[in-house]
Short mmCIF file of C-alpha atoms in Angstrom, two decimals:
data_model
loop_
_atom_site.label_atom_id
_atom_site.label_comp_id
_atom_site.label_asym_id
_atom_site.label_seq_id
_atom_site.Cartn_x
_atom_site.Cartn_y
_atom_site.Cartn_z
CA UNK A 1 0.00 0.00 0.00
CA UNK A 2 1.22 3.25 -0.77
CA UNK A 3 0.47 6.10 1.41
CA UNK A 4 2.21 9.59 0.99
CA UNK A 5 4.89 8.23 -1.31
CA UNK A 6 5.84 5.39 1.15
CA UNK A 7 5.39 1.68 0.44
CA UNK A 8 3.85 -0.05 4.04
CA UNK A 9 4.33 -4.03 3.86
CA UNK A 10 1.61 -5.64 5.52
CA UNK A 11 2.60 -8.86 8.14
CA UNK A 12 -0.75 -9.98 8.89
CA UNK A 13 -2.16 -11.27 5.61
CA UNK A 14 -1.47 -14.52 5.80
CA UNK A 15 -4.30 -16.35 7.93
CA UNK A 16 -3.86 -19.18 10.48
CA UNK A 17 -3.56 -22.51 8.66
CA UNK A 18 -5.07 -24.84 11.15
CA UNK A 19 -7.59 -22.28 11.60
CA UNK A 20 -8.95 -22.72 8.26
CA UNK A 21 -8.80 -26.46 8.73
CA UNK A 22 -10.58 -26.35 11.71
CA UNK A 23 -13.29 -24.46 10.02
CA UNK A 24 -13.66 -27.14 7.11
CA UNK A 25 -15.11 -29.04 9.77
CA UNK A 26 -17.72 -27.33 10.71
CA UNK A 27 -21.58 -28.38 10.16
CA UNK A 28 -22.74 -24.94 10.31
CA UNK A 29 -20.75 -24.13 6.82
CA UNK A 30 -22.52 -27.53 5.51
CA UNK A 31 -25.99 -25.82 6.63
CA UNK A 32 -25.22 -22.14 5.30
CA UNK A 33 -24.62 -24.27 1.65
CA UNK A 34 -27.69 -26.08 1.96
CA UNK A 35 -29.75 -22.75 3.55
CA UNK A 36 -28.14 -20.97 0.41
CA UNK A 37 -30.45 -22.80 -2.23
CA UNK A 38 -33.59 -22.33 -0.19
CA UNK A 39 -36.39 -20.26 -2.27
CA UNK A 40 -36.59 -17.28 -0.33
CA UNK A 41 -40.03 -16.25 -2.35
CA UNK A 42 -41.19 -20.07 -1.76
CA UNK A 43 -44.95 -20.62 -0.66
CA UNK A 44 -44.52 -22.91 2.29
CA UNK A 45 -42.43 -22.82 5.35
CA UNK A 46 -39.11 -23.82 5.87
CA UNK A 47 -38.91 -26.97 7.79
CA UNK A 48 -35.47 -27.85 9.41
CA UNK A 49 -34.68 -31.40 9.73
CA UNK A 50 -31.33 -30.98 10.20
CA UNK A 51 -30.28 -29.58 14.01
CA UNK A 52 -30.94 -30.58 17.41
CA UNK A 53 -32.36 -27.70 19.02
CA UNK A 54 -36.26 -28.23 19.29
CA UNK A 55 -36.63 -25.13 21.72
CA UNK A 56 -39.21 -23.01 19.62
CA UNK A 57 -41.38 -26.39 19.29
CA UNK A 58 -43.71 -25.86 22.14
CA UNK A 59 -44.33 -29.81 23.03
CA UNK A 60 -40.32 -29.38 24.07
CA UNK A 61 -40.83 -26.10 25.76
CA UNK A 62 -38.07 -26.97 28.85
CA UNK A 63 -39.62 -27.43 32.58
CA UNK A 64 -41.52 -24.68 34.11
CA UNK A 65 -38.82 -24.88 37.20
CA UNK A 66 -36.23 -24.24 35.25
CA UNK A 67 -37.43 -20.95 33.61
CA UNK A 68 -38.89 -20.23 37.42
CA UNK A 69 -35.03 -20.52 38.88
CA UNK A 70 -33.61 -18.59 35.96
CA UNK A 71 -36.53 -15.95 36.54
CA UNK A 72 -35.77 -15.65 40.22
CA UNK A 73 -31.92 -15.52 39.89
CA UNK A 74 -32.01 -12.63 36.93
CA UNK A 75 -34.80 -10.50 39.05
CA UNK A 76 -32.64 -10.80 42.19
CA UNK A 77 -30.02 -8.48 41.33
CA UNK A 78 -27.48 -10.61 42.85
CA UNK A 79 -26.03 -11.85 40.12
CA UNK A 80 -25.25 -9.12 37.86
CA UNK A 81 -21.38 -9.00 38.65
CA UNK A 82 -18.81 -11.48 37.67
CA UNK A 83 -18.41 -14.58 38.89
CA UNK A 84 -16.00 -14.87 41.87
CA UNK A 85 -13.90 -18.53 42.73
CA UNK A 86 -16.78 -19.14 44.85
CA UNK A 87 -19.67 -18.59 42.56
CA UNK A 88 -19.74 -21.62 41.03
CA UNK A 89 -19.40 -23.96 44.12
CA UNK A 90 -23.37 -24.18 44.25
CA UNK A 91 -23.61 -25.25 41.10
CA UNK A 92 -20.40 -27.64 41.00
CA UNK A 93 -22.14 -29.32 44.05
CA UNK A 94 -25.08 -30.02 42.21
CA UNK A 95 -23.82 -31.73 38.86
CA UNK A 96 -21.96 -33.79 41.20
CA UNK A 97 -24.77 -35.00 42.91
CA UNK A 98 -26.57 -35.17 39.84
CA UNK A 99 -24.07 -37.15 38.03
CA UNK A 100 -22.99 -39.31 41.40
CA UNK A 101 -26.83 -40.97 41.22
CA UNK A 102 -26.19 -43.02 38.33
CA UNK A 103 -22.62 -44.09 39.73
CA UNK A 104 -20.97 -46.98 41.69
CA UNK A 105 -18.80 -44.10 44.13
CA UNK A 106 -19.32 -40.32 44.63
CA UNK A 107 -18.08 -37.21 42.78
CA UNK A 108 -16.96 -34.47 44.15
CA UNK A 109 -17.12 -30.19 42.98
CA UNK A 110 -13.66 -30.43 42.75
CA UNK A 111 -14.08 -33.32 39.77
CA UNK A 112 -16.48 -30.52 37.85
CA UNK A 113 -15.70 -27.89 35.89
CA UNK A 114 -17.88 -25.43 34.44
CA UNK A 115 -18.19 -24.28 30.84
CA UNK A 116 -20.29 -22.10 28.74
CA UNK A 117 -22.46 -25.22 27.13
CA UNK A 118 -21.22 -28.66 25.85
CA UNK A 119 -19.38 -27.15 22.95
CA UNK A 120 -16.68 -25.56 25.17
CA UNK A 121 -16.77 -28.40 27.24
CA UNK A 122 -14.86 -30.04 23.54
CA UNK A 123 -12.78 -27.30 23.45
CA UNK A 124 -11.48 -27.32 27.02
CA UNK A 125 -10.94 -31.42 26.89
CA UNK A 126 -9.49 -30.82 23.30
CA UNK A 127 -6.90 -27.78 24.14
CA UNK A 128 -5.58 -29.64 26.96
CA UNK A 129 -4.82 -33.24 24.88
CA UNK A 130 -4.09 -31.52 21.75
CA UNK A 131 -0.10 -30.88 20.95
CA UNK A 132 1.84 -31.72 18.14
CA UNK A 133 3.15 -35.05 17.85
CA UNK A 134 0.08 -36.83 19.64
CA UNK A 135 -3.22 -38.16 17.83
CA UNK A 136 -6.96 -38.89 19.39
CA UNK A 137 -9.27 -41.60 18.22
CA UNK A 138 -13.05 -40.00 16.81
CA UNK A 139 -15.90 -42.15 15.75
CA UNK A 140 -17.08 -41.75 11.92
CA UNK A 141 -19.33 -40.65 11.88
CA UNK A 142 -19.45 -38.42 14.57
CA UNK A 143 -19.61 -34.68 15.94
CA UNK A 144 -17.33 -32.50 13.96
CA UNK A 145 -16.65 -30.05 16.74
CA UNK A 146 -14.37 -32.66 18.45
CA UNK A 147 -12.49 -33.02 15.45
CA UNK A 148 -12.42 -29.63 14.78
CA UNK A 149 -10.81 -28.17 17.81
CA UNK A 150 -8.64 -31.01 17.46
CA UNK A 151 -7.39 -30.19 14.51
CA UNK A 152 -7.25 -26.34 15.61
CA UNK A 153 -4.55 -28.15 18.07
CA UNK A 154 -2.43 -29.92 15.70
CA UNK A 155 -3.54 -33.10 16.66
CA UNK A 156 -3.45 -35.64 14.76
CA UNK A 157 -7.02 -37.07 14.45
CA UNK A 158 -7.56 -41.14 13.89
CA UNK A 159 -11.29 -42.22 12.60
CA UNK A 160 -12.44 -46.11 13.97
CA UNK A 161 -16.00 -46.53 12.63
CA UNK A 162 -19.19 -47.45 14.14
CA UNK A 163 -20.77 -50.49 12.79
CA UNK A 164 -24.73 -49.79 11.63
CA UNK A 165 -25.20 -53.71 11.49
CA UNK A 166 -24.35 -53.83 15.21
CA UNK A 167 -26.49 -50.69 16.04
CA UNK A 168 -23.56 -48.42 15.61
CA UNK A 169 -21.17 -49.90 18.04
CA UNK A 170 -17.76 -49.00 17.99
CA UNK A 171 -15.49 -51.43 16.11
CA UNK A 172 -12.97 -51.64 19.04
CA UNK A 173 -10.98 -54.06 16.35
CA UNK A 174 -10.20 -50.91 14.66
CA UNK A 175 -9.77 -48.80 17.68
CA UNK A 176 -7.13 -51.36 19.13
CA UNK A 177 -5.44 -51.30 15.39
CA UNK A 178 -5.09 -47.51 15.37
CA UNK A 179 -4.09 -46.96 18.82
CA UNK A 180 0.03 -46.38 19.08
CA UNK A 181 2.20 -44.78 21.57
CA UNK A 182 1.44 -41.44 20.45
CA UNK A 183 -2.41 -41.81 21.38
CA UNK A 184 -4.26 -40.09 24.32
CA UNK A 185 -7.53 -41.20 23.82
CA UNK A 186 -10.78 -42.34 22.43
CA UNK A 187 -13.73 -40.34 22.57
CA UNK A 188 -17.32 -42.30 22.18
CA UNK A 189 -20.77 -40.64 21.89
CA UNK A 190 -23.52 -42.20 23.93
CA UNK A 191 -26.28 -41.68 23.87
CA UNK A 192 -24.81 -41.24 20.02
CA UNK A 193 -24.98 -38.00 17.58
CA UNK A 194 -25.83 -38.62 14.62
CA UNK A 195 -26.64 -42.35 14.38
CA UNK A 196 -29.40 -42.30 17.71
CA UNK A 197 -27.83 -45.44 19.54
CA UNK A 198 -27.50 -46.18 22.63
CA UNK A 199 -24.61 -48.35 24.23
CA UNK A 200 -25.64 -51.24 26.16
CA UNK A 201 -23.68 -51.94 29.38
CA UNK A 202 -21.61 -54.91 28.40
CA UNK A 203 -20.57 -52.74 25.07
CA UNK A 204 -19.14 -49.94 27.56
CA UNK A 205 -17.69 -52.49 29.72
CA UNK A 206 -15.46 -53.60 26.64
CA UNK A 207 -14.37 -50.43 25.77
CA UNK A 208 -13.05 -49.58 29.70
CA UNK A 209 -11.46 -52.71 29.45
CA UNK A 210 -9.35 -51.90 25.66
CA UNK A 211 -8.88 -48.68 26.58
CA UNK A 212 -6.88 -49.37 29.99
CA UNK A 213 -5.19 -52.44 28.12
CA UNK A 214 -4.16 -49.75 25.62
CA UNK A 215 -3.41 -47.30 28.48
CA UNK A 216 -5.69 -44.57 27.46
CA UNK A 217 -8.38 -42.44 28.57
CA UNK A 218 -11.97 -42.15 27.59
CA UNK A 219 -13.46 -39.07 26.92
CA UNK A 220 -17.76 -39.45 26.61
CA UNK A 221 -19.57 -36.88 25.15
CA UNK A 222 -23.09 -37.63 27.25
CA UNK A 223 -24.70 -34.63 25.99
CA UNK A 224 -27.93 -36.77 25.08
CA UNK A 225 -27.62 -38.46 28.74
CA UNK A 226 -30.91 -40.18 29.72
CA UNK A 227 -32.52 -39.25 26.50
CA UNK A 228 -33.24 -42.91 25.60
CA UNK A 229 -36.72 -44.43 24.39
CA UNK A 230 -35.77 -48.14 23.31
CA UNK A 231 -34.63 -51.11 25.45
CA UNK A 232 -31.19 -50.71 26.15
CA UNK A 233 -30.69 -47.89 29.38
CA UNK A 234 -28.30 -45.18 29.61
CA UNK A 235 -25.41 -46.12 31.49
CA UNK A 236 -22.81 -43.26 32.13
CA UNK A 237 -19.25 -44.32 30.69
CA UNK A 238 -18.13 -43.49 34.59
CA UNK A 239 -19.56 -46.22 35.59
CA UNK A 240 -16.35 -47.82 34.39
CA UNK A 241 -14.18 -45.08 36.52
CA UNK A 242 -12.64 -48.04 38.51
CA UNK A 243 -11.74 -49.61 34.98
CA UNK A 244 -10.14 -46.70 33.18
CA UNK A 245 -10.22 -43.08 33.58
CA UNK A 246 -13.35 -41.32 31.90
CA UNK A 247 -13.78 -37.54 31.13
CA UNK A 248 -17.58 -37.44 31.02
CA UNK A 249 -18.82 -34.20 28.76
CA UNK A 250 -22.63 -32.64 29.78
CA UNK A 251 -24.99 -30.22 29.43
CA UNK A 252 -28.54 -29.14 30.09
CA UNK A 253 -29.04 -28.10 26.50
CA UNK A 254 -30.33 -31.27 25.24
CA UNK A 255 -32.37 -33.13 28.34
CA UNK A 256 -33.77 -29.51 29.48
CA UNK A 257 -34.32 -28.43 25.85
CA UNK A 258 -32.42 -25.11 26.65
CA UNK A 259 -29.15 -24.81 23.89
CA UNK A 260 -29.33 -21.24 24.21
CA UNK A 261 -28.70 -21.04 28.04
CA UNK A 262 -24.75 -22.43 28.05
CA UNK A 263 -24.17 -24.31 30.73
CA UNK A 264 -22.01 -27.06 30.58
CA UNK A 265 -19.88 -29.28 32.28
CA UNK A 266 -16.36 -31.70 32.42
CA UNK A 267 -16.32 -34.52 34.95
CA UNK A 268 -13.89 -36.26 35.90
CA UNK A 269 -14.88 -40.09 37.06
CA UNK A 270 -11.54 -41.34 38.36
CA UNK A 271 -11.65 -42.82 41.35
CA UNK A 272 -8.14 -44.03 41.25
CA UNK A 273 -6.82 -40.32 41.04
CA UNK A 274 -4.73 -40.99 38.20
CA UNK A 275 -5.93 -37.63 36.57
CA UNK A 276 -5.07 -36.00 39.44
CA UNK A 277 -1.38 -37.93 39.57
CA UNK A 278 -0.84 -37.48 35.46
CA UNK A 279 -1.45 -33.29 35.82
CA UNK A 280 -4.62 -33.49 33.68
CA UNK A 281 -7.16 -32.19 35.95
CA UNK A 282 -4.72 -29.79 36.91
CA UNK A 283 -4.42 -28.05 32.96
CA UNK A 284 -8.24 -28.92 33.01
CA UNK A 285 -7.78 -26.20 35.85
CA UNK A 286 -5.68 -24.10 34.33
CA UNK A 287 -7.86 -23.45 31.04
CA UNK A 288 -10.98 -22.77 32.85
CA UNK A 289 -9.04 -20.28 34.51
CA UNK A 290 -8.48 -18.23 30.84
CA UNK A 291 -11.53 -18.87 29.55
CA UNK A 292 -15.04 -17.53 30.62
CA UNK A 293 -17.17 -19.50 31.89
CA UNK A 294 -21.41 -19.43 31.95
CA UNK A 295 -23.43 -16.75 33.28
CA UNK A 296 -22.97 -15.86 36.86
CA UNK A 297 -26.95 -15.93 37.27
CA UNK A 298 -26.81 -19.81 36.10
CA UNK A 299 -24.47 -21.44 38.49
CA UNK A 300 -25.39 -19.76 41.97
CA UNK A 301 -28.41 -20.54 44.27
CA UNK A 302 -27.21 -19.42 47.92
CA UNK A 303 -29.74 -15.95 48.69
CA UNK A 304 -32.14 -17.02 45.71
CA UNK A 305 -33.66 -20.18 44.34
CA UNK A 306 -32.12 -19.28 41.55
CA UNK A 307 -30.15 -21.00 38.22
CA UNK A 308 -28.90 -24.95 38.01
CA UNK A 309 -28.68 -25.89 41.55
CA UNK A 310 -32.22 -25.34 41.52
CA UNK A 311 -32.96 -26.98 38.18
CA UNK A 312 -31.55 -30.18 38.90
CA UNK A 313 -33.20 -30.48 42.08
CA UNK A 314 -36.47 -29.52 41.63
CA UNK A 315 -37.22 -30.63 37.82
CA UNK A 316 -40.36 -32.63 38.20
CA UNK A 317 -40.11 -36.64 36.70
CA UNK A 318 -43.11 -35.80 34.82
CA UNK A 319 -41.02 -33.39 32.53
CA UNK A 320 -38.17 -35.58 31.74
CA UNK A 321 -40.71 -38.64 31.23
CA UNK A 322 -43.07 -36.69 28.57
CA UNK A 323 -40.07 -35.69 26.82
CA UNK A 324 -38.96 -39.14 26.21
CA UNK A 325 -42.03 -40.21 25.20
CA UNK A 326 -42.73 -37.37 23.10
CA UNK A 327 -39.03 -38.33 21.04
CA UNK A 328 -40.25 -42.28 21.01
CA UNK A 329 -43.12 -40.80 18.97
CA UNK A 330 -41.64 -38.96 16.59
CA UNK A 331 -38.37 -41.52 16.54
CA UNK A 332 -41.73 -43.94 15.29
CA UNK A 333 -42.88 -41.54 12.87
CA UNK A 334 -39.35 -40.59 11.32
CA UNK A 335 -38.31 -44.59 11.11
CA UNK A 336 -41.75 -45.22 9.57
CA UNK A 337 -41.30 -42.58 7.20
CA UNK A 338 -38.11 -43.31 5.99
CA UNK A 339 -39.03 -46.72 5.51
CA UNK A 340 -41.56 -46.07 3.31
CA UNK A 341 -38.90 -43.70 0.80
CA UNK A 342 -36.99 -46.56 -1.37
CA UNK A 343 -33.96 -44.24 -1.93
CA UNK A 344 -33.37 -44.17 1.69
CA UNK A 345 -33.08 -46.69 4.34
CA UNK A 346 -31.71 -46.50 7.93
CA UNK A 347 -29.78 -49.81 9.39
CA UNK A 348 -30.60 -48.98 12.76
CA UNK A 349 -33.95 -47.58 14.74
CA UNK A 350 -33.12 -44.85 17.09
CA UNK A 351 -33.23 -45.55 20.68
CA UNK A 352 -31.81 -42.27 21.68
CA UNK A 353 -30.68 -38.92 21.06
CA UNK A 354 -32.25 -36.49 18.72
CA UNK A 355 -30.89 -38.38 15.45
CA UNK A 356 -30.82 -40.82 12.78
CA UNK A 357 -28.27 -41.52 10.12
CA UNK A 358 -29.93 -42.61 6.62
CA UNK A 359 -28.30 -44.24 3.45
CA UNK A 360 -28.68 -42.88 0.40
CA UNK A 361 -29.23 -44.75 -2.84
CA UNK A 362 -28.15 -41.92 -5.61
CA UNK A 363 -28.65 -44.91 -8.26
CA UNK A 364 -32.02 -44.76 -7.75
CA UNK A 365 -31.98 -40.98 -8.33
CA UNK A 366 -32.16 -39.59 -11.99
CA UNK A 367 -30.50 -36.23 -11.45
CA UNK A 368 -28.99 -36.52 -7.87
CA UNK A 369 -25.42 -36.67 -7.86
CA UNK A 370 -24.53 -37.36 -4.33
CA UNK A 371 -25.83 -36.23 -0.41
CA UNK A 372 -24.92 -32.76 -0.74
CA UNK A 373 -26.46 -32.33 -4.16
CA UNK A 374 -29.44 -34.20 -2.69
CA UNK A 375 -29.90 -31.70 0.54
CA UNK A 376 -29.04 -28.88 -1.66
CA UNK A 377 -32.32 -29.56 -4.52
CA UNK A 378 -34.13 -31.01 -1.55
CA UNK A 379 -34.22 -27.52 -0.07
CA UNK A 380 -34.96 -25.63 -3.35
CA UNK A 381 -37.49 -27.81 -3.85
CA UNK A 382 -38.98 -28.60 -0.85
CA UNK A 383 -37.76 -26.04 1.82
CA UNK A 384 -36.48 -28.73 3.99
CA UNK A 385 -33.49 -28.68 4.89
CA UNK A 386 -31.45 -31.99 6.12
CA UNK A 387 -27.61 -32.51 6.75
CA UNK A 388 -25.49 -34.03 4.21
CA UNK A 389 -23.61 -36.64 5.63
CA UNK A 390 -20.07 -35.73 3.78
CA UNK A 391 -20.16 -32.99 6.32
CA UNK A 392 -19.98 -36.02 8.50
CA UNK A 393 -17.34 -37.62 7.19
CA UNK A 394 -20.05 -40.20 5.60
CA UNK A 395 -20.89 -39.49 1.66
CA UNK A 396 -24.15 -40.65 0.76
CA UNK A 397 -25.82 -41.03 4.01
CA UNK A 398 -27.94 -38.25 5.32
CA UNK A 399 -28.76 -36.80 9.15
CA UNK A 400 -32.00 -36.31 10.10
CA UNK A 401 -33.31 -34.80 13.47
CA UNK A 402 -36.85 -35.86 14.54
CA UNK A 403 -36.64 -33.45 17.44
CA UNK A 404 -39.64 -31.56 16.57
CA UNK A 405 -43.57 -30.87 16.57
CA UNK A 406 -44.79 -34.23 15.32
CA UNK A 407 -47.49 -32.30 12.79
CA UNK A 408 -44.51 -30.41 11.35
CA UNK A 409 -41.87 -33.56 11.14
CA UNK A 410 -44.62 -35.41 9.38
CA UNK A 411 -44.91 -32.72 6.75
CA UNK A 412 -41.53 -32.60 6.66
CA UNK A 413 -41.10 -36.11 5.73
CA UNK A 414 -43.92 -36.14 3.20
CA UNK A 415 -42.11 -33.28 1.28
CA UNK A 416 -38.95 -35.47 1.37
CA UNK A 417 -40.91 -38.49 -0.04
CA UNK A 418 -42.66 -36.11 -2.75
CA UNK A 419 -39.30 -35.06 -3.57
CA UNK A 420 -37.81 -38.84 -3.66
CA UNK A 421 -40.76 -40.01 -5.92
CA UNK A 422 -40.71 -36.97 -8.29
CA UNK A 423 -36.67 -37.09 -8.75
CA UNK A 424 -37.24 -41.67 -9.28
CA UNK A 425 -39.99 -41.34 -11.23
CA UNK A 426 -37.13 -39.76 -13.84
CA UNK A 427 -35.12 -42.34 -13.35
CA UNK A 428 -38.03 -44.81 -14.07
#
């Protein structure tokens, strides 16, 4: 640039490599493609089939004492400041009771750590593992953000698959061939995003026992915890703790229906203290410390009933028992569906989670060239909008949420099945 007869050379241009990489991973720049072919001027609503966030649906409007403690906390006053070292105690207390039910020993506040929803509870667990030189076992397919801030790391990321014949267990004969001296860990999804399984405990009980034999940690992303409608019960991957040591990921985003709120959390379930005796739940320490954390209204409940304490205490059953039977209805009406569609099949009914993962028959298709190009007409079309599953790491399979109204997911599905008959009947 010249400016006033002088030359300036610029030293910022170049952008951050693993940056970029990082963002290739992202679903949201799958969806903005898709959204991008939408008929703005179209006649019918846009129905999204394609995210797990079913908070505007009123049947999963979250439970009235949660939006009661949140109320009371906000209206206080007392919470308007920053969080102190003590603010979050309260709240610390209570995902460790929370968490401690469903285990064989107790948690303490001092194995939880706080984050702004689930999503930061990846990127803590990922900034801590991720160096140069080391590499971290992800399920394909799975949730990009763990790859993602991976990658952001320099990490080098290893893929074992998940089997749909088995209901999308892990193939721990690939995880035990990828593993090498360089590897930290394996991270498993359960209840699962995208596929919608749910691990029974005997499957969980093999992976605690390869993953100590391999001398490795587990990280579970239990997001969808206790959102199961089929036979097989959630059992937390801490169950194991005694077995190996397990980083359990949460949030109330998914089993409160409130994404927009941010409150997450990191357990550790090590009973054995070997986190504590390897340094990692002291770095797990050190990046909360940089980072900032949720709302200070959220986490405390000591001069108001205010915020999580409060939520996870007083939720009534009947809230978290509607909601699962509202998702084994539409989980019935999106299998059903789908099964009535000949270019699409799924391998595996849902038992939990908001998901399904669906094959895609493009030979079947006239003018369809693969998933993306299938989401992408689907949308101009139709105004639906579902995931490709290339985004995924899974070309030719498709994602599909079910997480909605069941009026509006049954429209849904009838425009895709318009939309599969119009584009076969071509081919025919």
């Amino acid at each position: 640039m010249e400016d006033g007869g002088r030359s300036t050379q610029w030293r910022f241009a170049a952008p951050n490599p693993t940056l970029a990489a990082a963002g290739e991973r992202s679903i949201q720049k799958a969806l903005l493609q898709v959204h991008a072919c939408l008929d703005e001027r179209g006649p019918r609503p846009v129905i999204a089939l394609s995210h797990g966030d079913p908070s505007s649906a009123p049947s999963f409007r979250t439970a009235p004492e949660a939006e009661e403690a949140l109320v009371a906390a906000v209206r206080s006053g007392e919470y308007n400041g920053y969080p102190t070292p003590a603010t979050g105690l309260p709240a610390r207390r209570a995902v460790a009771e929370y968490l401690s039910r469903d285990l064989p020993y107790m948690i303490s506040h001092d194995d939880i750590f706080l984050t702004c929803g689930g999503s930061q509870a990846i990127e803590t667990v990922m900034s801590v593992f991720g160096q140069a030189g080391v590499n971290i076992l992800l399920p394909m397919p799975g949730y990009p953000k763990h790859e993602a801030h991976a990658v952001f790391h320099r990490t080098e990321v290893r893929h074992y698959g998940l089997l749909p014949e088995r209901g999308w267990e892990v193939d721990l004969e690939a995880v035990e061939a990828l593993a090498d001296g360089n590897t930290v860990a394996v991270v498993i999804t359960n209840p699962n995003n995208p596929c919608g399984s749910v691990y029974t405990y005997e499957h969980l009980a093999k992976i605690a026992d390869m993953a100590s034999k391999l001398g490795i940690l587990v990280i579970a992303d239990e997001v969808y915890g206790h959102l199961v409608y089929g036979t097989t019960p959630f059992v937390p991957m801490g169950v194991f703790g005694e077995t190996v040591p397990v980083i359990t990921l949460g949030a109330i985003s998914k089993r409160w229906a409130v994404p927009g709120w941010r409150l997450g959390w990191i357990a550790t379930c090590d009973p054995k203290g070997i986190l504590r005796k390897t340094k990692v739940a002291d770095s797990l320490r050190s990046f909360i410390s940089i980072i900032s954390g949720p709302a200070t209204f959220l986490q405390v409940s000591q001069t108001c009933e205010g915020a999580i304490p409060h939520i996870i205490k007083n939720t009534n059953d009947e809230f978290y028992n509607n909601i699962v039977k509202l998702l084994k209805e539409t989980a019935e009406i999106c299998y059903d569906a789908i099964d009535e569609i000949k270019c699409i099949t799924c391998p595996h009914k849902p038992e939990g989670s908001f998901f399904m993962m669906v094959k895609l028959d493009v030979s079947q298709l006239s003018d369809i060239r693969d998933d993306v190009d299938f989401c992408s007409k689907l949308a101009k079309e139709e105004s639906v909008i579902l995931l490709p599953g290339k985004s995924l790491g899974m070309e030719n399979w498709l994602r599909t949420t079910f997480a909605s109204e069941p009026p509006t997911l049954k429209q849904g599905l009838d425009r895709v099945k318009s939309f599969c008959r119009r584009h076969q009947s071509q081919a025919n």
